[in-house]
Short mmCIF file of C-alpha atoms and ligand atoms in Angstrom, two decimals:
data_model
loop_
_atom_site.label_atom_id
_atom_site.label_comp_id
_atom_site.label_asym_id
_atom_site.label_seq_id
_atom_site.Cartn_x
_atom_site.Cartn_y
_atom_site.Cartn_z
CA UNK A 1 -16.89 18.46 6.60
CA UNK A 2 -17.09 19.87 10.05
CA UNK A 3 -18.64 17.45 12.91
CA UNK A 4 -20.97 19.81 14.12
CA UNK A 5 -22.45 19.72 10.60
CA UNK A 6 -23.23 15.92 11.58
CA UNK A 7 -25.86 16.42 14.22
CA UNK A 8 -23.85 14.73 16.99
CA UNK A 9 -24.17 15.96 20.25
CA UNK A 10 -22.06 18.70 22.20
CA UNK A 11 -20.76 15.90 24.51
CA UNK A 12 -19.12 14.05 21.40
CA UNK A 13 -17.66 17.11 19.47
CA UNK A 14 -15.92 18.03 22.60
CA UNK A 15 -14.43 14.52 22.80
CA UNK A 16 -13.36 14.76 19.48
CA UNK A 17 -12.00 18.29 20.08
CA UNK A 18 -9.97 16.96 22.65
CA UNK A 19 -8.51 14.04 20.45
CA UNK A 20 -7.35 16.52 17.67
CA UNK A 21 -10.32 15.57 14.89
CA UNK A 22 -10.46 18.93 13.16
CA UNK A 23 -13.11 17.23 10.69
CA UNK A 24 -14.84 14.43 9.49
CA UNK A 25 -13.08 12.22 7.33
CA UNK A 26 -14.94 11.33 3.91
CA UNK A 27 -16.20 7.71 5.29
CA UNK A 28 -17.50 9.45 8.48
CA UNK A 29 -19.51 12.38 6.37
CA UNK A 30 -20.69 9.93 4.21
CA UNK A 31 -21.48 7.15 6.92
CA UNK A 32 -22.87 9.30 9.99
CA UNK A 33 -26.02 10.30 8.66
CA UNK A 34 -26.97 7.08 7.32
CA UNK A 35 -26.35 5.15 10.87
CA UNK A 36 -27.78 7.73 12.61
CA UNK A 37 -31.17 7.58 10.48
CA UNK A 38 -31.10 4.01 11.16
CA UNK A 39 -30.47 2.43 7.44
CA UNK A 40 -28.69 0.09 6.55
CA UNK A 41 -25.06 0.46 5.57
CA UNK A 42 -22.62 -0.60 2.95
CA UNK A 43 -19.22 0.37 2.95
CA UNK A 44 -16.13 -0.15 1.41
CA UNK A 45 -13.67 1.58 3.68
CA UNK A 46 -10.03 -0.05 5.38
CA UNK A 47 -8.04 0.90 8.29
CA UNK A 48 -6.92 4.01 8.34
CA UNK A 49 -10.16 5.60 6.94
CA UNK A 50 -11.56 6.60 9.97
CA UNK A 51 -14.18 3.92 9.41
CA UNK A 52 -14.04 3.37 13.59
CA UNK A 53 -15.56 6.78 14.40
CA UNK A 54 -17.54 5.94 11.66
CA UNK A 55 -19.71 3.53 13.39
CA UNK A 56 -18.94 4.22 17.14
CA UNK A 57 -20.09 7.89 17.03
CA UNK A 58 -23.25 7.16 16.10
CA UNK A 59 -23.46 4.14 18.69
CA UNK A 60 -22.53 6.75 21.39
CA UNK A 61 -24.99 9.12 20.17
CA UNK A 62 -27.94 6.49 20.10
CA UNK A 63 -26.30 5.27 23.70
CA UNK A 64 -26.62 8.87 25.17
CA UNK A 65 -30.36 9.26 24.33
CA UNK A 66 -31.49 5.88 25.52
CA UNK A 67 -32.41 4.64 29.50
CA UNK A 68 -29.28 2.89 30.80
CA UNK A 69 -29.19 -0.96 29.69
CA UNK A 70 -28.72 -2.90 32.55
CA UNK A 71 -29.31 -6.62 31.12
CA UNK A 72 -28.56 -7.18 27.46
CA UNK A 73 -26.67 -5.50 24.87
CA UNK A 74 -28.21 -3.47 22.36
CA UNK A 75 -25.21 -2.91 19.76
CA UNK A 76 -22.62 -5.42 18.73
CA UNK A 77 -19.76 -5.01 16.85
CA UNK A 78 -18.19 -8.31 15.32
CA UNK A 79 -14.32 -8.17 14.42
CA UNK A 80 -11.73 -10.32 13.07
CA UNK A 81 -9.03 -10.45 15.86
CA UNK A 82 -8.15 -9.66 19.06
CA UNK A 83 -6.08 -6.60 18.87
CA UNK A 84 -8.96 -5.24 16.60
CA UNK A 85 -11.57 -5.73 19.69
CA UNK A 86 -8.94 -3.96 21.82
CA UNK A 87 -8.99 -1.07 19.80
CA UNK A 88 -11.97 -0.62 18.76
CA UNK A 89 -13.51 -0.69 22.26
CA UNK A 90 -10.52 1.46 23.22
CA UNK A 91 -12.03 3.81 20.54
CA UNK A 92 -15.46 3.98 21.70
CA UNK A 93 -14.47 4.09 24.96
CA UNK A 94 -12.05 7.66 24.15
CA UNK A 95 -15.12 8.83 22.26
CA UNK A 96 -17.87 8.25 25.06
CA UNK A 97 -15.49 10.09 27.87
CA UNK A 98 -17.96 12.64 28.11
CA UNK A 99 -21.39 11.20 27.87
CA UNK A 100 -23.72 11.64 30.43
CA UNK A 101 -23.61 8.83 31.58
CA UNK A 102 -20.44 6.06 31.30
CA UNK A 103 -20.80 3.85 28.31
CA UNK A 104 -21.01 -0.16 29.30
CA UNK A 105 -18.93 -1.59 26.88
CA UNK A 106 -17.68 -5.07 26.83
CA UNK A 107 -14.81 -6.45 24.27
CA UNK A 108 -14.61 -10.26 24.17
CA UNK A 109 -11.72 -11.87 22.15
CA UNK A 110 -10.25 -16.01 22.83
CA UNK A 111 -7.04 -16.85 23.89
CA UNK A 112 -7.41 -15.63 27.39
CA UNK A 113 -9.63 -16.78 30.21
CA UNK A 114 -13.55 -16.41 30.67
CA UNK A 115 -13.58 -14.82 33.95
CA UNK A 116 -13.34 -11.52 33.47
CA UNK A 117 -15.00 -11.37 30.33
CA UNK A 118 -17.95 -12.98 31.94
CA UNK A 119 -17.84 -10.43 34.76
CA UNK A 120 -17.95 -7.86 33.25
CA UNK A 121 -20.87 -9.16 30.79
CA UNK A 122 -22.69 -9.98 34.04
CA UNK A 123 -22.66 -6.62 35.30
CA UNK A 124 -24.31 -5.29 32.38
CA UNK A 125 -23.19 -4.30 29.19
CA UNK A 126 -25.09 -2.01 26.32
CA UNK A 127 -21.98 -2.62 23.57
CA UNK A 128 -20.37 -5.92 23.09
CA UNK A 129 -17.19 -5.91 20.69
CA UNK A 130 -16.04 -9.27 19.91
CA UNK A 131 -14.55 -12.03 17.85
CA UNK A 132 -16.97 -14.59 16.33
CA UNK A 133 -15.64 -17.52 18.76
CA UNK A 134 -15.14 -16.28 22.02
CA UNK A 135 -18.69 -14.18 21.40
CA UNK A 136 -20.41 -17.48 21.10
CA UNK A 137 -18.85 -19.13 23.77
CA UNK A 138 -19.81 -16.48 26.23
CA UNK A 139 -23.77 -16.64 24.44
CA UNK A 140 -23.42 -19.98 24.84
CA UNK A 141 -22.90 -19.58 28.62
CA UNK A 142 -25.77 -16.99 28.64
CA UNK A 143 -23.16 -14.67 30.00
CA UNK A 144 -24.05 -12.62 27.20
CA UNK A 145 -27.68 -12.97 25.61
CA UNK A 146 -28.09 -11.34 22.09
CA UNK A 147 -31.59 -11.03 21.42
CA UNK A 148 -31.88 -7.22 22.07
CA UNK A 149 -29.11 -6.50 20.06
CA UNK A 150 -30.92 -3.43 17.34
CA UNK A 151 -27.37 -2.50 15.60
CA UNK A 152 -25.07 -5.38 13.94
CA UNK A 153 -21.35 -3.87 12.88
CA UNK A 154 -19.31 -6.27 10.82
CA UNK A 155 -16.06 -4.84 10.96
CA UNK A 156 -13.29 -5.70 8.48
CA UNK A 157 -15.86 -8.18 6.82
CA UNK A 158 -13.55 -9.18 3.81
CA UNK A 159 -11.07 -10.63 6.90
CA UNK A 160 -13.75 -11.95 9.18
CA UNK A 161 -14.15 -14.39 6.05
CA UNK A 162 -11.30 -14.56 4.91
CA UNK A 163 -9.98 -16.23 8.76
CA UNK A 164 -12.87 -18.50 8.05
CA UNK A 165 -15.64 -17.15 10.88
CA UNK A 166 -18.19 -17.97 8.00
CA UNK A 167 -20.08 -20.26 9.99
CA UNK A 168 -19.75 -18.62 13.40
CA UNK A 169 -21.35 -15.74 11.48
CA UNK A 170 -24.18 -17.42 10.81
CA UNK A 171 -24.71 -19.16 14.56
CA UNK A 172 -24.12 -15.35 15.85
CA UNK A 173 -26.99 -13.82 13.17
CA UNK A 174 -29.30 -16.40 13.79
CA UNK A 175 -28.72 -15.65 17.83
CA UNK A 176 -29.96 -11.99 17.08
CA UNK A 177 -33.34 -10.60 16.32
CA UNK A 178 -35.12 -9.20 13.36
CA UNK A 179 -35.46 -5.80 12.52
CA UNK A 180 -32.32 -4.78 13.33
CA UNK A 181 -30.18 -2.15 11.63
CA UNK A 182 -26.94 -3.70 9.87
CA UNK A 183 -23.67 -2.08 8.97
CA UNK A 184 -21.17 -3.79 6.89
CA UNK A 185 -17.24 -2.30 6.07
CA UNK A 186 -15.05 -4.34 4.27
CA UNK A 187 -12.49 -3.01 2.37
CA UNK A 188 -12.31 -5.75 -0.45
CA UNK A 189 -15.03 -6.94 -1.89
CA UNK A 190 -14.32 -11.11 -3.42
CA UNK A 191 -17.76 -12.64 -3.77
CA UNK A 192 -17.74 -14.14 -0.58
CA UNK A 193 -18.14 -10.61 1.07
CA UNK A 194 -20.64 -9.91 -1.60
CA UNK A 195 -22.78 -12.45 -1.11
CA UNK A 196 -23.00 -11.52 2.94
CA UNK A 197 -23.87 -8.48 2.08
CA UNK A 198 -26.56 -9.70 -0.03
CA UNK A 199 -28.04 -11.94 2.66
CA UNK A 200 -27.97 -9.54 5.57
CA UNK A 201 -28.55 -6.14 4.64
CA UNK A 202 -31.55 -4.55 3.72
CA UNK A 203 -31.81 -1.99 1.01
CA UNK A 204 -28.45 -0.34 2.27
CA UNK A 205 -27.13 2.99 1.44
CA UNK A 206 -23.65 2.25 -0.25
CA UNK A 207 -20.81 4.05 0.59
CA UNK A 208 -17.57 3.85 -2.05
CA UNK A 209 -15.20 6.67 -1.76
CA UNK A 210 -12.81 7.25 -3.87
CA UNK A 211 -10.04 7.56 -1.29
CA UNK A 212 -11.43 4.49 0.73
CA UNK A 213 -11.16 2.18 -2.51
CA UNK A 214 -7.83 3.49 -3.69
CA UNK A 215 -5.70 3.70 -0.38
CA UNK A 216 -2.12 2.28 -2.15
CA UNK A 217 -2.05 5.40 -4.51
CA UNK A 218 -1.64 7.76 -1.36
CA UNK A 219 1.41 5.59 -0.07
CA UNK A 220 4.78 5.64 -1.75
CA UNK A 221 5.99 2.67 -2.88
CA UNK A 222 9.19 1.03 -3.47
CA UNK A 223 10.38 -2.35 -4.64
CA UNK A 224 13.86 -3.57 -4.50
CA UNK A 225 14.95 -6.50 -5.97
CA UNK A 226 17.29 -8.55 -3.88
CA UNK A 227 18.94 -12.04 -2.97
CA UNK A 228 16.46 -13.73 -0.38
CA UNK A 229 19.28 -14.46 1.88
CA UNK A 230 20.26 -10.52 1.72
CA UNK A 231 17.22 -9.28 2.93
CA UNK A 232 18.20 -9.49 6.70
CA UNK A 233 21.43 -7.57 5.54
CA UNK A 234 18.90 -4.96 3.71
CA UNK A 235 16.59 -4.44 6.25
CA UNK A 236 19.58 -3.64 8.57
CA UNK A 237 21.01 -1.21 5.81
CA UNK A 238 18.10 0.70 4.99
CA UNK A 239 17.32 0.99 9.10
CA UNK A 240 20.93 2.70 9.07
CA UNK A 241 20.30 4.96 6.08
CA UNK A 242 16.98 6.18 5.88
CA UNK A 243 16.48 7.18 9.56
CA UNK A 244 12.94 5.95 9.88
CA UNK A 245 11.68 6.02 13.41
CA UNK A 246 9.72 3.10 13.21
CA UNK A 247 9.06 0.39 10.83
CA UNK A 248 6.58 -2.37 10.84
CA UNK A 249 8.13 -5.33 8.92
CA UNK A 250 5.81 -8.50 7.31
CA UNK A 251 6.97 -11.90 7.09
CA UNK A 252 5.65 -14.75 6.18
CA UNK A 253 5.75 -16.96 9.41
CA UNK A 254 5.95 -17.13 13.18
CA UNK A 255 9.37 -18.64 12.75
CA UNK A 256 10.94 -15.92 10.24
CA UNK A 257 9.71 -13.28 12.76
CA UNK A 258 11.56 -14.86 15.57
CA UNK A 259 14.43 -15.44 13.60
CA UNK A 260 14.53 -11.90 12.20
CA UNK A 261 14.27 -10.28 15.16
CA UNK A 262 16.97 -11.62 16.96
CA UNK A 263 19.58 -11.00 13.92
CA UNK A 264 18.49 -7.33 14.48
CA UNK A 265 18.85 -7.57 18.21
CA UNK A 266 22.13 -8.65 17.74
CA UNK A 267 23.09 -5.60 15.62
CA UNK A 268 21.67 -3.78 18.77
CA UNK A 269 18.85 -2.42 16.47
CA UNK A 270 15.84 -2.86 19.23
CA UNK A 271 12.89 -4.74 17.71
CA UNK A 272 10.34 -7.16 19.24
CA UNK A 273 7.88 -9.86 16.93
CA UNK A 274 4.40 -10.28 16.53
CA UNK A 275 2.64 -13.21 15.62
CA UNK A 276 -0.17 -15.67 16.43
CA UNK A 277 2.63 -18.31 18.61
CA UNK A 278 2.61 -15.74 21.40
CA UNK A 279 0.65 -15.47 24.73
CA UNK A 280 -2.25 -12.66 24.45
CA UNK A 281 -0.35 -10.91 27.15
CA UNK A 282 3.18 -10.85 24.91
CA UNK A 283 1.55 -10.06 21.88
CA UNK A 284 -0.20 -6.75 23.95
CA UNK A 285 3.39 -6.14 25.17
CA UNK A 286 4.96 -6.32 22.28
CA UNK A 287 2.73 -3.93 20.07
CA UNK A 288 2.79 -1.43 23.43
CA UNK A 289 6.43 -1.08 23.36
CA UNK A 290 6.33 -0.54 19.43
CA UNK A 291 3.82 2.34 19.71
CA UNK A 292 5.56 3.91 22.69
CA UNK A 293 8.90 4.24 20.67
CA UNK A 294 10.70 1.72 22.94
CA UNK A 295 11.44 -0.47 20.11
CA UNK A 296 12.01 0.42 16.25
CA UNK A 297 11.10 -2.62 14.61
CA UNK A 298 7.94 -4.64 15.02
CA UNK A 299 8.10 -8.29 12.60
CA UNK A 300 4.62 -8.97 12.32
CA UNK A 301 3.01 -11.86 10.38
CA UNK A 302 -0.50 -11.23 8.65
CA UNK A 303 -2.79 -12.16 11.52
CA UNK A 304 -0.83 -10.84 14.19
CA UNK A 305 -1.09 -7.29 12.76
CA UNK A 306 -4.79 -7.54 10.63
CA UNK A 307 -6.29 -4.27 11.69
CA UNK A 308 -3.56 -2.87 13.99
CA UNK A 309 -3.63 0.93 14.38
CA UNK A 310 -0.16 2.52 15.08
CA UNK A 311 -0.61 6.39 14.89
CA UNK A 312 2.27 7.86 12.41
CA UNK A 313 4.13 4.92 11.12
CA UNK A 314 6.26 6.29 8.70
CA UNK A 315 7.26 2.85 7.02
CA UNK A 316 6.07 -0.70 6.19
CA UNK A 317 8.64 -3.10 4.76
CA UNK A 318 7.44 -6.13 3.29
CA UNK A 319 9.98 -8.66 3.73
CA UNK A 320 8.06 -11.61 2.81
CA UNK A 321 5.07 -10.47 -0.24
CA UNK A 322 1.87 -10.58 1.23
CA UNK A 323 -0.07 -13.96 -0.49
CA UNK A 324 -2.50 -11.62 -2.01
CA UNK A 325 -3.71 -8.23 -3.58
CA UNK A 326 -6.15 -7.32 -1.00
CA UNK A 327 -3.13 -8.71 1.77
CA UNK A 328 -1.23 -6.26 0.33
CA UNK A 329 -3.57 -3.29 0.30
CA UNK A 330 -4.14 -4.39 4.19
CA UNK A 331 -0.44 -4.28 5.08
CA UNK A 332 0.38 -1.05 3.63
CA UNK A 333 -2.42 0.42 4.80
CA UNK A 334 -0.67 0.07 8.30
CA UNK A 335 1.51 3.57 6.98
CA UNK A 336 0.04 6.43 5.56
CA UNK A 337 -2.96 7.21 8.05
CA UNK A 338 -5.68 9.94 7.94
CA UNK A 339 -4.22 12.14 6.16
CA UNK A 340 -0.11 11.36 7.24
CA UNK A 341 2.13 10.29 4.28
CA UNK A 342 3.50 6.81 4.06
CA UNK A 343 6.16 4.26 2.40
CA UNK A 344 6.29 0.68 2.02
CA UNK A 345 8.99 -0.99 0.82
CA UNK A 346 8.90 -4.12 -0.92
CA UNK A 347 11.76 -6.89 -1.03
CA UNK A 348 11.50 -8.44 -4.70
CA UNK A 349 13.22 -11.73 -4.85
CA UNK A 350 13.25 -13.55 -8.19
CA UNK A 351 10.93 -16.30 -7.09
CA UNK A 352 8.65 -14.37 -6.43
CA UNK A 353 8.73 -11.62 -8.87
CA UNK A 354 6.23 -13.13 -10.44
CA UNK A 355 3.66 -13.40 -7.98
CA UNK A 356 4.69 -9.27 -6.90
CA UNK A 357 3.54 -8.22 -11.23
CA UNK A 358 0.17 -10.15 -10.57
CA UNK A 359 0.05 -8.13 -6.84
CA UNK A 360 1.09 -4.65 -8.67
CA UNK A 361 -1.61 -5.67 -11.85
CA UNK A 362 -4.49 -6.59 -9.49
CA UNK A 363 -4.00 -3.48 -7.66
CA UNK A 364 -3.34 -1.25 -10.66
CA UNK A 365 0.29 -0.39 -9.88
CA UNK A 366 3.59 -0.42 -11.60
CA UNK A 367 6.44 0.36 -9.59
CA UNK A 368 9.74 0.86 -10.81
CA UNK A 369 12.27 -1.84 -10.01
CA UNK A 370 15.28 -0.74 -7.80
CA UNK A 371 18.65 -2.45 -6.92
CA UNK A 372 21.43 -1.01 -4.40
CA UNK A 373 24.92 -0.90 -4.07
CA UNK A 374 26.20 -3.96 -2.47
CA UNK A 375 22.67 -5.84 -2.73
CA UNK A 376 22.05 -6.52 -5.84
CA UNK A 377 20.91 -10.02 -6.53
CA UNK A 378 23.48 -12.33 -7.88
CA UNK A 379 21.02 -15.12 -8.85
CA UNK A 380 18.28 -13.34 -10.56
CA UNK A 381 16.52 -15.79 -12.47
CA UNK A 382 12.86 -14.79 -12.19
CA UNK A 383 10.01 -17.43 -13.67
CA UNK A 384 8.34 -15.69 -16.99
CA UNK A 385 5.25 -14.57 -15.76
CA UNK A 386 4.27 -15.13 -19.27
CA UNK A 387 4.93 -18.75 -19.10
CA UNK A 388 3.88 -19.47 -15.75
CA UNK A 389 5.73 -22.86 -14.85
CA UNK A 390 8.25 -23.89 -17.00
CA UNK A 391 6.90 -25.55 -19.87
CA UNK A 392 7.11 -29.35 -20.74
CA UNK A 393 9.44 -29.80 -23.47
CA UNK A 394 7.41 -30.65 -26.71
CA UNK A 395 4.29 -29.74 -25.08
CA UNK A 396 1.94 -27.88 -27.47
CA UNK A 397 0.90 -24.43 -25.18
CA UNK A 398 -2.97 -25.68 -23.88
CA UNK A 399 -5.67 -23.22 -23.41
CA UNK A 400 -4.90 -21.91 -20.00
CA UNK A 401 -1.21 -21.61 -21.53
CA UNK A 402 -2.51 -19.07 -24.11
CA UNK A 403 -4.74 -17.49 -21.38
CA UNK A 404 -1.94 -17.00 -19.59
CA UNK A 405 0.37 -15.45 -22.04
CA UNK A 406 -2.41 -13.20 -23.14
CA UNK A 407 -3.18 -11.66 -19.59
CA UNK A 408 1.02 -11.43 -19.11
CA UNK A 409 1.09 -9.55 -22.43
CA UNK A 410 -1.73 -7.25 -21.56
CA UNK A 411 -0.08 -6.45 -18.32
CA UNK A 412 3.02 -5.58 -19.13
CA UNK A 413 1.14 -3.49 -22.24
CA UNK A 414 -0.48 -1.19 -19.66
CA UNK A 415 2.67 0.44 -17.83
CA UNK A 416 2.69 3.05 -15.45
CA UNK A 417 1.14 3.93 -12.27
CA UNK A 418 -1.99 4.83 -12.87
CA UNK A 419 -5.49 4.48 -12.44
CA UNK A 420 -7.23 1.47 -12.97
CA UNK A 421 -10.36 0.86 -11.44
CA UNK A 422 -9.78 -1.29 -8.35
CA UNK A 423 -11.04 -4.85 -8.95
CA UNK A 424 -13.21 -4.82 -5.25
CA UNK A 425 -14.69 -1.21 -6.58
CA UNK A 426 -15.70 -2.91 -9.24
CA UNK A 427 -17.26 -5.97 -7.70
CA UNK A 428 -19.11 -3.50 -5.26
CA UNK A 429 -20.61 -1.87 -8.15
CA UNK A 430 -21.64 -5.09 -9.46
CA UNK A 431 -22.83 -6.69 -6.42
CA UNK A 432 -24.83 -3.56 -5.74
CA UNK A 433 -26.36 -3.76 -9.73
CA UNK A 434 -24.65 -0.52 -10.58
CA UNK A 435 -22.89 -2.37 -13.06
CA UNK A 436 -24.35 -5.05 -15.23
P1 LIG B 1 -9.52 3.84 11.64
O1 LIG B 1 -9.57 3.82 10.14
O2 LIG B 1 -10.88 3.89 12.23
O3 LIG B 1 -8.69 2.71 12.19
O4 LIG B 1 -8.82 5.21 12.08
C1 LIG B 1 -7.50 5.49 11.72
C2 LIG B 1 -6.88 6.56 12.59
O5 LIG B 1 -7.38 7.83 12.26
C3 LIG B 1 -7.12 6.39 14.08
O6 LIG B 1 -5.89 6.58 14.75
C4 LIG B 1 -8.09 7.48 14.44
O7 LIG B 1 -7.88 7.92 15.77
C5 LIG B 1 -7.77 8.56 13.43
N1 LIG B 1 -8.94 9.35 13.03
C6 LIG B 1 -10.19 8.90 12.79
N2 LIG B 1 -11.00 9.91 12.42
C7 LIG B 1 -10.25 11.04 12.42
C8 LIG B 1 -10.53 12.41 12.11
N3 LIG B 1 -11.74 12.80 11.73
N4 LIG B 1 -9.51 13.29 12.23
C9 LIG B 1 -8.28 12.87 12.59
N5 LIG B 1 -7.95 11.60 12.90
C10 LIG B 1 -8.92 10.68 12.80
#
């Protein structure tokens, strides 16, 4: 669908001209309207969607037809971390180049001082973008004051929770007025999320597109089974052989990224880390030189990279498995943009094969296992997924153990790569009674 289609104003389809959109993406045909009407909106939508523009167009366009805010803010966007805040007001920023009049926005994240924050809130601001924490500690200050706020985004709702901002949520909503229009996109829906969305919105329109629910079927997947203390060795191979530009790699701690990265460095392959141990100001550097092209190789942990955007990554290699489904669903959606292919790449080794079938059942998948020349595992003795832990000798199988082998069974029954309907489609159906 073509933005002009969208009533938005000349202002904003020239930005967008500029900036390459040819047209809406489904989230933002779907979504536009609705905000713009001033409903209530439920979304299930993940990076990479286009779920940004979804919300910020609309912002700009309400922004453009209103008297210039001077004291409080009048739209807040909530976001899980830092580098999310940074983009998303980068985004509305791009989008608002050529408004009338220049767009006050303010993005507020921890881990680096108040001052300018607190500046720039005191100047004025009509859009705050923030982090639960460091939002409250600047209300807190009255630096920022949110009782004018009329539009509430939750961005990323499903990690906002899942970091544990639960109860800053709550201090922040009970800090804003009533009557205000609320917008929630989350791209998993456990019952946690659902139960949010219960609470806060108010007869929303629900928006579940097939391509926003279903994002790992549009990425090509691999998984390689390999000896966990080959995977450096891997990594290094496959960097020599498959001539991807760039690849952002997932491990499972602070540490393994450091340690990582300077094997590779010492192989001369140029890669920098990621992760929550860093200063705010090496983090920024680090992701800066990755997007530029200076480096190849970015090892990110979970919460380093939640939310990144990297325009055409090519590759995602998981070299530790993400701990869950919807983890996994968030890492890969890193590749594989708007519209761009993708691959990720999983390293399978045996203790953890397990855990990578219960990943590939939640999420519908089946990929086919893959071993190469001068890495295949010599140990391979993955647990029986059937079994679970190894039983007690003499132990008659309990309940859960015949649970357990059923579910197995059934899962290795239903084979191939195809559709099943994902489990957070499902629970969005259900939460929203469309399902009984
Ligand atoms: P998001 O899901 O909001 O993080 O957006 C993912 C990426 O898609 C960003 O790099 C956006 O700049 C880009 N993007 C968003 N909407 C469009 C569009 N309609 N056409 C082309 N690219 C888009």
């Amino acid at each position: 669908m073509s933005f002009a289609s969208l009533s938005l104003s000349d202002f904003l389809l020239r930005s967008l001209e500029t900036l390459g959109y040819e047209e809406a993406t489904p989230i933002q045909a779907a979504a536009i309207p609705v905000v713009l009407k001033g409903s209530d909106l439920l979304a299930a939508a993940q990076t990479g969607s286009g779920k940004t523009a979804a919300f910020s167009l609309p912002i700009i366009e309400r922004l453009a037809g209103m008297e210039e805010q001077k004291a409080k803010p009048r739209f807040l966007v909530l976001v899980p971390t830092r580098e999310l805040a940074v983009q998303v007001g980068a985004a509305i920023e791009r989008y608002a180049e050529g408004a009338p009049r220049k767009a006050r926005v303010l993005v507020a994240f921890g881990g680096v001082g108040y001052d300018a924050q607190m500046k720039a809130a005191y100047a004025g601001v009509e859009v705050v973008v923030a982090t639960p924490g460091r939002l409250i500690d600047l209300a807190e200050r009255r630096s920022v004051v949110l009782d004018e706020v009329e539009m509430l985004v939750l961005d990323e709702a499903d990690r906002l929770l899942a970091l544990g901002f639960a109860e800053e949520l709550n201090t922040i909503l009970e800090m804003l007025p009533e009557g205000r229009q609320n917008l929630l996109f989350s791209a998993t829906f456990p019952q946690n999320v659902v139960s949010l969305a219960n609470a806060l919105l108010k007869d929303p329109v629900k928006i579940e597109l097939e391509a926003a629910s279903r994002p790992v079927e549009s990425i090509a997947q691999r998984a390689i089974e390999v000896d966990g203390n080959s995977r450096t060795g891997l990594l290094r191979h496959l960097l020599e052989t498959e001539g991807w530009e760039r690849v952002l790699v997932f491990v499972g701690s602070k540490r393994r990224a450091e340690n990582v990265t300077v094997k590779l460095q010492k192989h001369g392959i140029k890669a920098v880390a990621l992760h929550g141990n860093m200063s705010q100001d090496k983090r920024a550097r680090s992701l800066e030189r990755f997007k530029q092209s200076k480096v190849r190789v970015l090892m990110a942990t979970d919460v380093a990279a939640r939310g990144i955007d990297i325009a055409g990554l090519p590759c995602v290699v998981n070299y530790d498995l993400p701990r869950s489904a919807a983890d996994y669903v968030h890492r890969i959606g890193r590749t594989g943009r708007a519209g761009e292919s993708g691959l990720a790449v999983n390293f399978i080794t045996d203790d953890k094969d397990a855990h990578f079938r219960l990943i590939e059942k939640k999420n519908g998948l089946r990929l086919e296992r893959e071993r190469l020349e001068g890495f295949v595992p010599e140990n391979w003795n993955p647990e029986d997924p059937a079994k679970g832990k190894a039983p007690v000798k003499g132990k008659r199988p309990s309940k859960k153990d015949k649970l357990r082998k059923a579910a197995a069974g059934k899962a290795r029954g239903s084979g191939g790569n195809k559709d099943v309907s994902s489990p957070w489609a499902r629970a969005l159906r259900k939460a929203t009674g469309e399902e009984g």
